[in-house]
């Protein structure tokens, strides 16, 4: 049997591409280097990716990125040629006869059409990757275009969806794929408008399986935003100014920074990242400065751009607490009912600690503007009443009935906060007071605590 005619042109292309890239590495920008790595990494299985990308993250300095890409391109090229060699006798009529690069260059219509004829053509990581690519398909034209798979690597949400799909059990992925195949069947016979409706349902099914529910237009922000594709930045890889700032902190400043970060973490993150310390120290207050100086920058890198005002910014610009941000421009265009729907989805994804903190910060903010003031929120965080109130909400409202009362109070307050944000600025303090009264009454707090610092403004 002779080698299939498609193989030699691909072999020549892969080799010439490597020569071209290596000749341009020194002149490539940060974004071009990162895009090259993403494009190639998306053709690797998880084990290969871990091996070939060891030591890489997108926060490397430009010269370090150039050095990495100079070594990565030859290693990847060798792998791509081996993949091509194993498929050289196949005619490519089935998806499992195609290389990862061939799959990346094909249209979704071609791939899902082949999968309809040979349902076992994709399994494992390849099936999960194609589901993630299909999730990124917003319309009929993209479904038939050959460039979507390559362009998908530019967007953070694609990597998030693919990573979550990789974590799903095989039977769940196969069931999802079967459901998607039912919807893609006959898609070519539909009008573009009808096809767009089906594609929206497909995105909803795939997104629902990995807990991604935002509108499509809110998912394609952050093009080429830096991603830790393999590992998150470590202390050694942090920017020099961050390391310098940590190095000059006093023990009290380190402790303050740690407690701020702690307030931004989910229960799962605390369990995963801090459980070793819980067995060594009776309280977070007892962790020595030398431990904090190493821990604070690592946690900060993992949490990214979370901040103490996210609980309020969710109403103003769609920042969200438990879901990815919607984005300022998209949020400003959404009608109120759509904003409320997203806020309620965010509420549903909050753990009990996040819900309790959200309500406590609103209650303890005596002026509307202080909701958006980081310094004011630090003072609240350090106040005697904050942790007591969070504990009361968590224990009295969060524990019974799987948190039903806490979630209901959170839902009511979220609606009121969204309405307050839409009112004239002069009326917002009174609106906040009404919201604080709802929280205080639910907690059976005395009036003097509810109306503290608001003399003359009781509704």
CSV table of C-alpha atoms in Angstrom, one decimal:
chain,number,residue,atom,x,y,z
A,1,UNK,CA,0.0,0.0,0.0
A,2,UNK,CA,1.3,3.4,-1.0
A,3,UNK,CA,1.5,6.5,1.1
A,4,UNK,CA,-1.7,8.6,0.7
A,5,UNK,CA,-1.1,11.6,-1.6
A,6,UNK,CA,-2.1,14.2,1.1
A,7,UNK,CA,0.8,13.2,3.3
A,8,UNK,CA,3.9,14.6,1.4
A,9,UNK,CA,2.5,18.2,1.0
A,10,UNK,CA,1.7,18.2,4.7
A,11,UNK,CA,5.2,16.9,5.6
A,12,UNK,CA,6.8,19.7,3.5
A,13,UNK,CA,4.5,22.3,5.1
A,14,UNK,CA,5.3,21.2,8.7
A,15,UNK,CA,9.1,21.3,7.9
A,16,UNK,CA,9.0,24.7,6.1
A,17,UNK,CA,6.8,26.2,8.8
A,18,UNK,CA,9.4,25.3,11.5
A,19,UNK,CA,12.2,26.8,9.5
A,20,UNK,CA,10.1,30.0,9.0
A,21,UNK,CA,9.2,30.3,12.7
A,22,UNK,CA,12.8,29.7,13.9
A,23,UNK,CA,14.0,32.4,11.5
A,24,UNK,CA,11.5,34.9,13.0
A,25,UNK,CA,11.6,34.1,16.7
A,26,UNK,CA,13.8,37.0,17.6
A,27,UNK,CA,11.5,39.5,15.9
A,28,UNK,CA,8.2,38.0,17.1
A,29,UNK,CA,6.1,39.9,19.7
A,30,UNK,CA,5.0,38.6,23.0
A,31,UNK,CA,1.5,37.9,21.6
A,32,UNK,CA,2.8,36.2,18.5
A,33,UNK,CA,5.0,33.9,20.6
A,34,UNK,CA,2.2,33.0,22.9
A,35,UNK,CA,-0.2,32.4,20.0
A,36,UNK,CA,2.3,30.0,18.4
A,37,UNK,CA,2.6,28.0,21.6
A,38,UNK,CA,-1.2,27.9,22.1
A,39,UNK,CA,-1.8,26.8,18.5
A,40,UNK,CA,0.7,23.9,18.7
A,41,UNK,CA,-0.3,23.0,22.3
A,42,UNK,CA,-3.9,22.5,21.1
A,43,UNK,CA,-2.7,19.6,18.9
A,44,UNK,CA,-1.1,17.7,21.9
A,45,UNK,CA,-2.7,15.2,24.2
A,46,UNK,CA,-2.6,16.2,27.9
A,47,UNK,CA,0.4,14.0,28.7
A,48,UNK,CA,2.4,15.4,25.7
A,49,UNK,CA,1.4,18.9,26.6
A,50,UNK,CA,2.7,18.6,30.2
A,51,UNK,CA,6.0,17.3,28.9
A,52,UNK,CA,6.6,19.7,26.0
A,53,UNK,CA,5.4,22.7,28.0
A,54,UNK,CA,7.3,22.0,31.2
A,55,UNK,CA,8.7,25.3,32.5
A,56,UNK,CA,6.4,27.4,30.3
A,57,UNK,CA,3.9,30.0,31.3
A,58,UNK,CA,2.6,33.1,29.5
A,59,UNK,CA,4.0,35.5,32.1
A,60,UNK,CA,7.6,34.9,31.0
A,61,UNK,CA,9.6,37.8,29.9
A,62,UNK,CA,9.9,38.4,26.2
A,63,UNK,CA,13.5,37.1,26.0
A,64,UNK,CA,12.5,34.0,28.0
A,65,UNK,CA,9.5,33.4,25.7
A,66,UNK,CA,11.8,33.6,22.7
A,67,UNK,CA,14.2,31.2,24.2
A,68,UNK,CA,11.4,28.7,25.0
A,69,UNK,CA,9.8,28.9,21.6
A,70,UNK,CA,13.2,28.4,19.9
A,71,UNK,CA,13.4,25.0,21.7
A,72,UNK,CA,9.7,24.2,21.6
A,73,UNK,CA,9.2,24.5,17.9
A,74,UNK,CA,11.7,21.7,16.9
A,75,UNK,CA,10.3,19.4,19.6
A,76,UNK,CA,6.7,20.0,18.5
A,77,UNK,CA,7.6,19.6,14.8
A,78,UNK,CA,9.2,16.2,15.5
A,79,UNK,CA,6.0,15.2,17.2
A,80,UNK,CA,3.8,16.5,14.4
A,81,UNK,CA,5.9,14.5,11.8
A,82,UNK,CA,5.6,11.3,13.9
A,83,UNK,CA,1.8,11.8,14.0
A,84,UNK,CA,1.7,12.3,10.3
A,85,UNK,CA,3.8,9.2,9.8
A,86,UNK,CA,1.4,7.0,11.7
A,87,UNK,CA,-1.5,8.2,9.5
A,88,UNK,CA,0.3,8.1,6.1
A,89,UNK,CA,-1.4,5.0,4.7
A,90,UNK,CA,-4.9,6.0,5.7
A,91,UNK,CA,-7.2,7.8,3.3
A,92,UNK,CA,-8.5,10.1,6.0
A,93,UNK,CA,-12.2,9.1,5.5
A,94,UNK,CA,-12.5,8.7,9.3
A,95,UNK,CA,-11.6,11.2,12.0
A,96,UNK,CA,-9.4,8.6,13.8
A,97,UNK,CA,-7.3,8.4,10.5
A,98,UNK,CA,-6.5,12.1,10.7
A,99,UNK,CA,-3.7,13.9,12.5
A,100,UNK,CA,-4.3,16.4,15.2
A,101,UNK,CA,-3.2,19.2,12.9
A,102,UNK,CA,-5.6,18.0,10.2
A,103,UNK,CA,-8.4,18.1,12.7
A,104,UNK,CA,-7.4,21.6,13.7
A,105,UNK,CA,-7.5,22.8,10.1
A,106,UNK,CA,-11.0,21.3,9.2
A,107,UNK,CA,-14.4,23.0,9.5
A,108,UNK,CA,-16.7,21.8,12.2
A,109,UNK,CA,-19.2,20.8,9.5
A,110,UNK,CA,-16.7,18.4,8.0
A,111,UNK,CA,-15.7,16.9,11.3
A,112,UNK,CA,-19.2,16.4,12.8
A,113,UNK,CA,-20.4,15.1,9.4
A,114,UNK,CA,-17.7,12.5,9.5
A,115,UNK,CA,-18.5,11.7,13.1
A,116,UNK,CA,-22.1,11.2,12.2
A,117,UNK,CA,-21.0,8.4,9.7
A,118,UNK,CA,-18.4,6.9,12.1
A,119,UNK,CA,-19.5,7.6,15.7
A,120,UNK,CA,-16.4,6.0,17.2
A,121,UNK,CA,-14.1,8.2,15.2
A,122,UNK,CA,-13.3,10.5,18.1
A,123,UNK,CA,-12.6,9.4,21.7
A,124,UNK,CA,-10.8,10.7,24.8
A,125,UNK,CA,-9.1,14.1,24.7
A,126,UNK,CA,-9.8,14.5,20.9
A,127,UNK,CA,-13.6,14.3,21.5
A,128,UNK,CA,-13.4,16.7,24.4
A,129,UNK,CA,-11.4,19.1,22.3
A,130,UNK,CA,-13.9,19.1,19.5
A,131,UNK,CA,-16.7,19.7,21.9
A,132,UNK,CA,-14.8,22.7,23.2
A,133,UNK,CA,-14.3,24.0,19.6
A,134,UNK,CA,-18.0,23.5,18.8
A,135,UNK,CA,-18.8,25.5,21.9
A,136,UNK,CA,-17.0,28.4,20.4
A,137,UNK,CA,-19.2,28.3,17.2
A,138,UNK,CA,-21.5,31.3,17.2
A,139,UNK,CA,-23.2,31.0,13.8
A,140,UNK,CA,-23.7,29.1,10.6
A,141,UNK,CA,-20.7,30.7,8.8
A,142,UNK,CA,-18.3,29.8,11.5
A,143,UNK,CA,-19.6,26.2,11.5
A,144,UNK,CA,-18.6,25.9,7.8
A,145,UNK,CA,-15.4,27.9,8.1
A,146,UNK,CA,-12.0,26.2,8.4
A,147,UNK,CA,-10.5,28.8,10.7
A,148,UNK,CA,-12.5,28.5,13.8
A,149,UNK,CA,-10.4,25.8,15.5
A,150,UNK,CA,-7.3,27.9,15.2
A,151,UNK,CA,-8.9,31.2,16.2
A,152,UNK,CA,-10.5,29.6,19.3
A,153,UNK,CA,-7.1,29.3,21.0
A,154,UNK,CA,-7.1,33.1,21.3
A,155,UNK,CA,-9.9,33.2,23.8
A,156,UNK,CA,-9.6,32.3,27.5
A,157,UNK,CA,-13.1,30.7,27.6
A,158,UNK,CA,-12.1,28.1,25.1
A,159,UNK,CA,-9.3,26.8,27.3
A,160,UNK,CA,-11.5,26.9,30.4
A,161,UNK,CA,-14.3,24.9,28.7
A,162,UNK,CA,-11.7,22.4,27.3
A,163,UNK,CA,-10.1,22.0,30.7
A,164,UNK,CA,-13.4,21.3,32.4
A,165,UNK,CA,-14.4,18.8,29.7
A,166,UNK,CA,-11.1,17.0,30.3
A,167,UNK,CA,-12.2,16.5,33.9
A,168,UNK,CA,-15.5,14.9,33.1
A,169,UNK,CA,-16.0,11.1,33.2
A,170,UNK,CA,-15.9,9.3,29.9
A,171,UNK,CA,-19.5,8.2,30.0
A,172,UNK,CA,-20.7,11.7,30.6
A,173,UNK,CA,-18.7,13.0,27.7
A,174,UNK,CA,-20.0,10.3,25.4
A,175,UNK,CA,-23.6,11.1,26.4
A,176,UNK,CA,-23.0,14.7,25.7
A,177,UNK,CA,-21.4,14.0,22.4
A,178,UNK,CA,-24.4,11.7,21.4
A,179,UNK,CA,-26.8,14.5,22.4
A,180,UNK,CA,-24.8,17.0,20.3
A,181,UNK,CA,-24.7,14.6,17.3
A,182,UNK,CA,-28.5,14.4,17.4
A,183,UNK,CA,-28.6,18.2,17.1
A,184,UNK,CA,-25.9,18.5,14.4
A,185,UNK,CA,-27.6,15.9,12.2
A,186,UNK,CA,-29.3,17.7,9.3
A,187,UNK,CA,-27.8,21.0,10.2
A,188,UNK,CA,-26.6,21.5,6.6
A,189,UNK,CA,-30.2,21.3,5.3
A,190,UNK,CA,-31.3,24.3,7.6
A,191,UNK,CA,-31.3,27.9,6.7
A,192,UNK,CA,-28.6,30.0,8.3
A,193,UNK,CA,-31.1,31.5,10.8
A,194,UNK,CA,-32.4,28.0,11.8
A,195,UNK,CA,-28.9,26.7,12.0
A,196,UNK,CA,-27.9,29.5,14.4
A,197,UNK,CA,-30.8,28.5,16.7
A,198,UNK,CA,-29.6,24.9,16.8
A,199,UNK,CA,-26.0,26.0,17.4
A,200,UNK,CA,-27.1,28.2,20.3
A,201,UNK,CA,-28.8,25.1,21.8
A,202,UNK,CA,-25.6,23.1,21.2
A,203,UNK,CA,-23.5,25.8,23.0
A,204,UNK,CA,-26.0,25.7,25.9
A,205,UNK,CA,-25.7,21.9,26.2
A,206,UNK,CA,-21.9,22.0,26.2
A,207,UNK,CA,-21.7,25.0,28.5
A,208,UNK,CA,-24.2,23.5,30.9
A,209,UNK,CA,-22.1,20.3,31.2
A,210,UNK,CA,-19.2,22.4,32.5
A,211,UNK,CA,-21.1,25.1,34.3
A,212,UNK,CA,-20.6,27.9,31.8
A,213,UNK,CA,-23.9,29.8,31.2
A,214,UNK,CA,-23.1,33.4,30.1
A,215,UNK,CA,-24.4,34.7,26.8
A,216,UNK,CA,-22.0,34.0,23.9
A,217,UNK,CA,-21.1,37.7,23.4
A,218,UNK,CA,-19.8,37.9,26.9
A,219,UNK,CA,-17.5,34.8,26.4
A,220,UNK,CA,-15.3,36.1,23.7
A,221,UNK,CA,-13.6,38.9,25.6
A,222,UNK,CA,-10.0,38.9,26.7
A,223,UNK,CA,-8.6,37.9,23.3
A,224,UNK,CA,-5.0,36.7,23.9
A,225,UNK,CA,-5.2,37.6,27.6
A,226,UNK,CA,-2.3,35.8,29.3
A,227,UNK,CA,-3.1,32.3,30.5
A,228,UNK,CA,-1.3,29.9,32.7
A,229,UNK,CA,-1.8,27.0,30.2
A,230,UNK,CA,0.1,24.5,32.3
A,231,UNK,CA,1.1,26.0,35.6
A,232,UNK,CA,0.2,29.2,37.4
A,233,UNK,CA,2.9,31.7,38.0
A,234,UNK,CA,5.1,30.8,41.0
A,235,UNK,CA,6.8,33.2,43.3
A,236,UNK,CA,10.0,33.0,41.2
A,237,UNK,CA,8.0,34.0,38.1
A,238,UNK,CA,6.2,37.0,39.6
A,239,UNK,CA,6.9,40.5,38.3
A,240,UNK,CA,9.9,42.1,40.0
A,241,UNK,CA,7.8,44.9,41.4
A,242,UNK,CA,5.5,42.4,43.1
A,243,UNK,CA,8.4,40.5,44.7
A,244,UNK,CA,10.0,43.8,45.8
A,245,UNK,CA,6.7,44.9,47.4
A,246,UNK,CA,6.4,41.6,49.3
A,247,UNK,CA,10.0,41.9,50.5
A,248,UNK,CA,9.4,45.3,52.1
A,249,UNK,CA,6.2,44.5,53.9
A,250,UNK,CA,6.1,44.5,57.7
A,251,UNK,CA,4.7,41.4,59.5
A,252,UNK,CA,1.5,43.3,60.1
A,253,UNK,CA,1.2,44.3,56.4
A,254,UNK,CA,1.8,40.7,55.4
A,255,UNK,CA,-0.9,39.5,57.8
A,256,UNK,CA,-3.3,42.2,56.4
A,257,UNK,CA,-2.6,41.1,52.8
A,258,UNK,CA,-3.1,37.5,53.8
A,259,UNK,CA,-6.5,38.1,55.4
A,260,UNK,CA,-7.6,40.2,52.4
A,261,UNK,CA,-6.7,37.3,50.1
A,262,UNK,CA,-8.4,34.8,52.4
A,263,UNK,CA,-11.6,36.8,52.1
A,264,UNK,CA,-11.5,36.4,48.3
A,265,UNK,CA,-11.0,32.6,48.3
A,266,UNK,CA,-13.7,30.1,47.9
A,267,UNK,CA,-14.2,27.3,50.4
A,268,UNK,CA,-12.7,24.8,48.0
A,269,UNK,CA,-9.7,27.0,47.4
A,270,UNK,CA,-9.1,27.3,51.1
A,271,UNK,CA,-9.4,23.6,51.6
A,272,UNK,CA,-7.1,22.8,48.6
A,273,UNK,CA,-4.4,25.5,49.2
A,274,UNK,CA,-4.4,26.0,53.0
A,275,UNK,CA,-5.3,22.7,54.5
A,276,UNK,CA,-1.6,21.9,55.3
A,277,UNK,CA,-1.4,25.0,57.3
A,278,UNK,CA,-4.6,24.3,59.2
A,279,UNK,CA,-2.9,21.3,60.8
A,280,UNK,CA,0.2,23.2,61.8
A,281,UNK,CA,-1.3,26.5,63.2
A,282,UNK,CA,-4.2,26.9,65.6
A,283,UNK,CA,-5.3,30.1,63.9
A,284,UNK,CA,-4.4,32.1,60.7
A,285,UNK,CA,-3.2,34.8,63.1
A,286,UNK,CA,-0.4,32.4,64.2
A,287,UNK,CA,1.2,31.8,60.8
A,288,UNK,CA,4.7,33.3,61.0
A,289,UNK,CA,5.8,36.1,58.7
A,290,UNK,CA,8.4,34.0,56.8
A,291,UNK,CA,5.6,31.6,55.8
A,292,UNK,CA,3.3,34.5,54.8
A,293,UNK,CA,6.0,36.1,52.7
A,294,UNK,CA,6.2,33.0,50.6
A,295,UNK,CA,2.4,32.2,50.6
A,296,UNK,CA,0.9,35.7,49.9
A,297,UNK,CA,2.4,36.1,46.3
A,298,UNK,CA,1.5,32.6,45.4
A,299,UNK,CA,-2.1,33.0,46.4
A,300,UNK,CA,-2.3,36.4,44.8
A,301,UNK,CA,-1.1,34.9,41.5
A,302,UNK,CA,-3.8,32.2,41.7
A,303,UNK,CA,-6.6,34.7,42.5
A,304,UNK,CA,-5.6,37.0,39.6
A,305,UNK,CA,-7.5,40.3,39.6
A,306,UNK,CA,-10.1,39.5,42.2
A,307,UNK,CA,-10.6,42.4,44.7
A,308,UNK,CA,-12.6,43.3,47.7
A,309,UNK,CA,-15.1,45.3,45.7
A,310,UNK,CA,-16.1,42.6,43.3
A,311,UNK,CA,-19.3,42.0,45.4
A,312,UNK,CA,-20.4,45.5,44.4
A,313,UNK,CA,-18.9,45.7,41.0
A,314,UNK,CA,-21.1,42.8,39.9
A,315,UNK,CA,-24.0,45.2,39.9
A,316,UNK,CA,-22.2,48.0,38.1
A,317,UNK,CA,-20.2,46.2,35.5
A,318,UNK,CA,-20.8,42.5,35.7
A,319,UNK,CA,-17.7,41.5,37.5
A,320,UNK,CA,-19.3,38.5,39.2
A,321,UNK,CA,-18.1,36.5,42.2
A,322,UNK,CA,-18.4,32.9,41.1
A,323,UNK,CA,-18.6,33.2,37.3
A,324,UNK,CA,-16.2,34.8,34.8
A,325,UNK,CA,-16.8,38.5,34.3
A,326,UNK,CA,-19.3,39.6,31.7
A,327,UNK,CA,-17.4,42.7,30.6
A,328,UNK,CA,-18.2,46.4,30.9
A,329,UNK,CA,-19.4,46.9,27.4
A,330,UNK,CA,-21.6,43.8,27.2
A,331,UNK,CA,-23.1,44.5,30.7
A,332,UNK,CA,-24.0,48.1,29.7
A,333,UNK,CA,-26.0,46.7,26.7
A,334,UNK,CA,-27.9,44.1,28.6
A,335,UNK,CA,-31.5,44.8,29.7
A,336,UNK,CA,-32.2,44.7,33.4
A,337,UNK,CA,-33.9,41.3,33.3
A,338,UNK,CA,-30.9,39.8,31.6
A,339,UNK,CA,-28.6,41.3,34.2
A,340,UNK,CA,-30.7,39.9,36.9
A,341,UNK,CA,-30.7,36.5,35.3
A,342,UNK,CA,-26.9,36.5,35.3
A,343,UNK,CA,-26.7,37.7,38.9
A,344,UNK,CA,-29.0,34.9,40.0
A,345,UNK,CA,-26.8,32.4,38.1
A,346,UNK,CA,-23.8,33.9,39.9
A,347,UNK,CA,-25.7,33.6,43.2
A,348,UNK,CA,-26.4,29.9,42.6
A,349,UNK,CA,-22.7,29.2,42.0
A,350,UNK,CA,-21.5,31.0,45.1
A,351,UNK,CA,-20.5,28.8,48.0
A,352,UNK,CA,-22.0,29.6,51.5
A,353,UNK,CA,-18.9,31.6,52.5
A,354,UNK,CA,-19.1,33.8,49.4
A,355,UNK,CA,-22.8,34.4,49.9
A,356,UNK,CA,-22.3,35.3,53.6
A,357,UNK,CA,-19.5,37.7,52.8
A,358,UNK,CA,-21.5,39.3,50.1
A,359,UNK,CA,-24.4,40.1,52.5
A,360,UNK,CA,-22.1,41.1,55.4
A,361,UNK,CA,-20.2,43.6,53.3
A,362,UNK,CA,-23.4,45.2,52.1
A,363,UNK,CA,-24.8,45.4,55.6
A,364,UNK,CA,-21.7,47.0,57.1
A,365,UNK,CA,-21.3,49.6,54.3
A,366,UNK,CA,-23.0,52.7,55.7
A,367,UNK,CA,-22.7,54.7,52.5
A,368,UNK,CA,-23.3,53.6,49.0
A,369,UNK,CA,-20.0,54.9,47.7
A,370,UNK,CA,-18.1,52.8,50.3
A,371,UNK,CA,-19.3,49.7,48.5
A,372,UNK,CA,-16.8,50.6,45.7
A,373,UNK,CA,-14.0,51.9,48.0
A,374,UNK,CA,-11.2,49.3,48.6
A,375,UNK,CA,-9.9,51.2,51.7
A,376,UNK,CA,-13.4,51.2,53.2
A,377,UNK,CA,-13.8,47.5,52.5
A,378,UNK,CA,-10.5,46.7,54.2
A,379,UNK,CA,-11.7,48.6,57.3
A,380,UNK,CA,-14.9,46.6,57.2
A,381,UNK,CA,-12.9,43.4,56.8
A,382,UNK,CA,-10.7,44.3,59.9
A,383,UNK,CA,-13.7,45.4,62.0
A,384,UNK,CA,-14.8,43.3,65.0
A,385,UNK,CA,-18.3,42.9,63.6
A,386,UNK,CA,-17.5,41.6,60.1
A,387,UNK,CA,-16.4,38.0,61.0
A,388,UNK,CA,-19.1,37.7,63.6
A,389,UNK,CA,-21.7,38.7,61.0
A,390,UNK,CA,-20.2,36.3,58.4
A,391,UNK,CA,-20.3,33.5,60.9
A,392,UNK,CA,-23.9,34.3,61.9
A,393,UNK,CA,-25.0,34.2,58.2
A,394,UNK,CA,-23.0,31.1,57.5
A,395,UNK,CA,-24.1,29.1,60.6
A,396,UNK,CA,-27.7,30.4,61.2
A,397,UNK,CA,-28.7,30.8,57.5
A,398,UNK,CA,-26.2,28.7,55.6
A,399,UNK,CA,-26.2,25.4,57.4
A,400,UNK,CA,-29.9,24.5,57.8
A,401,UNK,CA,-31.8,23.2,54.8
A,402,UNK,CA,-28.6,23.3,52.7
A,403,UNK,CA,-28.5,27.1,52.8
A,404,UNK,CA,-32.0,27.7,51.5
A,405,UNK,CA,-32.6,30.7,53.7
A,406,UNK,CA,-29.2,32.2,52.9
A,407,UNK,CA,-29.7,31.8,49.2
A,408,UNK,CA,-33.2,33.3,49.3
A,409,UNK,CA,-31.9,36.3,51.3
A,410,UNK,CA,-29.0,36.7,48.8
A,411,UNK,CA,-31.5,36.6,45.9
A,412,UNK,CA,-33.7,39.3,47.4
A,413,UNK,CA,-30.7,41.5,48.2
A,414,UNK,CA,-29.2,41.1,44.7
A,415,UNK,CA,-32.5,42.3,43.1
A,416,UNK,CA,-32.6,45.3,45.4
A,417,UNK,CA,-28.9,46.1,44.8
A,418,UNK,CA,-29.4,46.0,41.0
A,419,UNK,CA,-32.4,48.4,41.4
A,420,UNK,CA,-30.3,50.7,43.6
A,421,UNK,CA,-27.5,50.9,41.0
A,422,UNK,CA,-30.1,52.1,38.5
A,423,UNK,CA,-31.4,54.9,40.7
A,424,UNK,CA,-30.1,58.5,40.7
A,425,UNK,CA,-26.9,58.9,42.8
A,426,UNK,CA,-28.6,61.1,45.3
A,427,UNK,CA,-31.1,58.4,46.2
A,428,UNK,CA,-28.6,55.5,46.6
A,429,UNK,CA,-27.8,55.9,50.3
A,430,UNK,CA,-31.5,55.6,51.2
A,431,UNK,CA,-31.8,52.6,48.9
A,432,UNK,CA,-28.8,51.0,50.6
A,433,UNK,CA,-30.4,51.7,54.0
A,434,UNK,CA,-33.5,49.8,52.9
A,435,UNK,CA,-31.3,46.9,51.8
A,436,UNK,CA,-29.5,46.9,55.1
A,437,UNK,CA,-32.8,46.9,56.9
A,438,UNK,CA,-33.9,43.8,54.9
A,439,UNK,CA,-30.7,42.0,56.0
A,440,UNK,CA,-30.9,43.2,59.6
A,441,UNK,CA,-34.5,42.2,59.9
A,442,UNK,CA,-33.8,38.7,58.5
A,443,UNK,CA,-31.0,38.3,61.1
A,444,UNK,CA,-33.2,39.7,63.9
A,445,UNK,CA,-30.7,42.5,64.6
A,446,UNK,CA,-31.7,45.4,66.8
A,447,UNK,CA,-32.7,48.7,65.1
A,448,UNK,CA,-29.7,50.6,66.6
A,449,UNK,CA,-27.4,48.2,64.8
A,450,UNK,CA,-29.3,48.5,61.5
A,451,UNK,CA,-29.4,52.3,61.6
A,452,UNK,CA,-26.0,52.9,63.1
A,453,UNK,CA,-24.4,55.9,61.4
A,454,UNK,CA,-27.5,56.8,59.4
A,455,UNK,CA,-29.2,59.3,61.6
A,456,UNK,CA,-31.9,61.2,59.9
A,457,UNK,CA,-32.2,58.7,57.0
A,458,UNK,CA,-34.4,56.0,58.4
A,459,UNK,CA,-37.1,55.3,55.8
